[in-house]
């Protein structure tokens, strides 16, 4: 941002000075963005890290131990096996772009937070809620596509239970200084089924079930998928580091 401001002010300065007389003066040629291609069939970018393609859970492990994830794989998707626990990526990430597809059970059971509950966490601390909120009221800052207990989604873009839904999420990691003080907030932008539901929403800290957000210095962390006891399914999970 500082760079952009400096650049903008420089431009204004030169305009004020009447020194820009040719369009070439304000052309920037370096650096040149590297090429990323998108696969025509899968739509996965060429620089993406594929975290789950339906074949195995080799990129994942249990959240609280090094043991293999025990969620069930069927066809091209995996499903939460209630009680086996949250799963996390073996690899740790900072700022990133994440794509995932999720599906809540076609057979509707439970209500409010008890219907098709799961969730995706960034750096093991910041949850974007996954929940069946198709004709299912719950507290607004805890419904699908909320940043749990911090930001209500702009709209409810939920598809009916049993249908595949997409999340495309941009996560900007918070920055802490050497003294452990947070000097820059994290942010989340979320598109749910292609609809913007979080637009550069500021993270106030960790997304807590009980109590206030915490801001304890941390490094990069895993992506976590939550076992909330409901058989929510996932497929086509990929990530681009930013
Ligand atoms: Mg959840």
mmCIF file of C-alpha atoms in Angstrom, residues 57 59-66 69 71 85-92 124 222-225:
data_model
loop_
_atom_site.group_PDB
_atom_site.id
_atom_site.type_symbol
_atom_site.label_atom_id
_atom_site.label_comp_id
_atom_site.label_asym_id
_atom_site.label_seq_id
_atom_site.Cartn_x
_atom_site.Cartn_y
_atom_site.Cartn_z
ATOM 1 C CA UNK A 57 -5.929 -38.383 2.105
ATOM 2 C CA UNK A 59 -2.082 -34.517 2.209
ATOM 3 C CA UNK A 60 -4.021 -34.758 5.492
ATOM 4 C CA UNK A 61 -3.638 -36.026 9.044
ATOM 5 C CA UNK A 62 -5.530 -35.849 12.300
ATOM 6 C CA UNK A 63 -5.573 -32.398 13.907
ATOM 7 C CA UNK A 64 -4.167 -33.358 17.280
ATOM 8 C CA UNK A 65 -1.768 -36.170 16.352
ATOM 9 C CA UNK A 66 0.384 -37.341 13.467
ATOM 10 C CA UNK A 69 -6.984 -38.956 8.735
ATOM 11 C CA UNK A 71 -12.534 -39.723 6.975
ATOM 12 C CA UNK A 85 -11.878 -35.733 14.653
ATOM 13 C CA UNK A 86 -10.867 -32.685 12.650
ATOM 14 C CA UNK A 87 -8.292 -33.171 9.900
ATOM 15 C CA UNK A 88 -5.519 -30.812 8.875
ATOM 16 C CA UNK A 89 -3.115 -30.437 5.996
ATOM 17 C CA UNK A 90 0.404 -31.726 6.596
ATOM 18 C CA UNK A 91 1.691 -28.625 4.884
ATOM 19 C CA UNK A 92 1.419 -25.239 6.591
ATOM 20 C CA UNK A 124 -5.760 -23.479 12.437
ATOM 21 C CA UNK A 222 -2.512 -25.939 8.434
ATOM 22 C CA UNK A 223 -5.869 -25.770 6.724
ATOM 23 C CA UNK A 224 -8.307 -27.619 8.987
ATOM 24 C CA UNK A 225 -11.618 -29.237 8.100
#
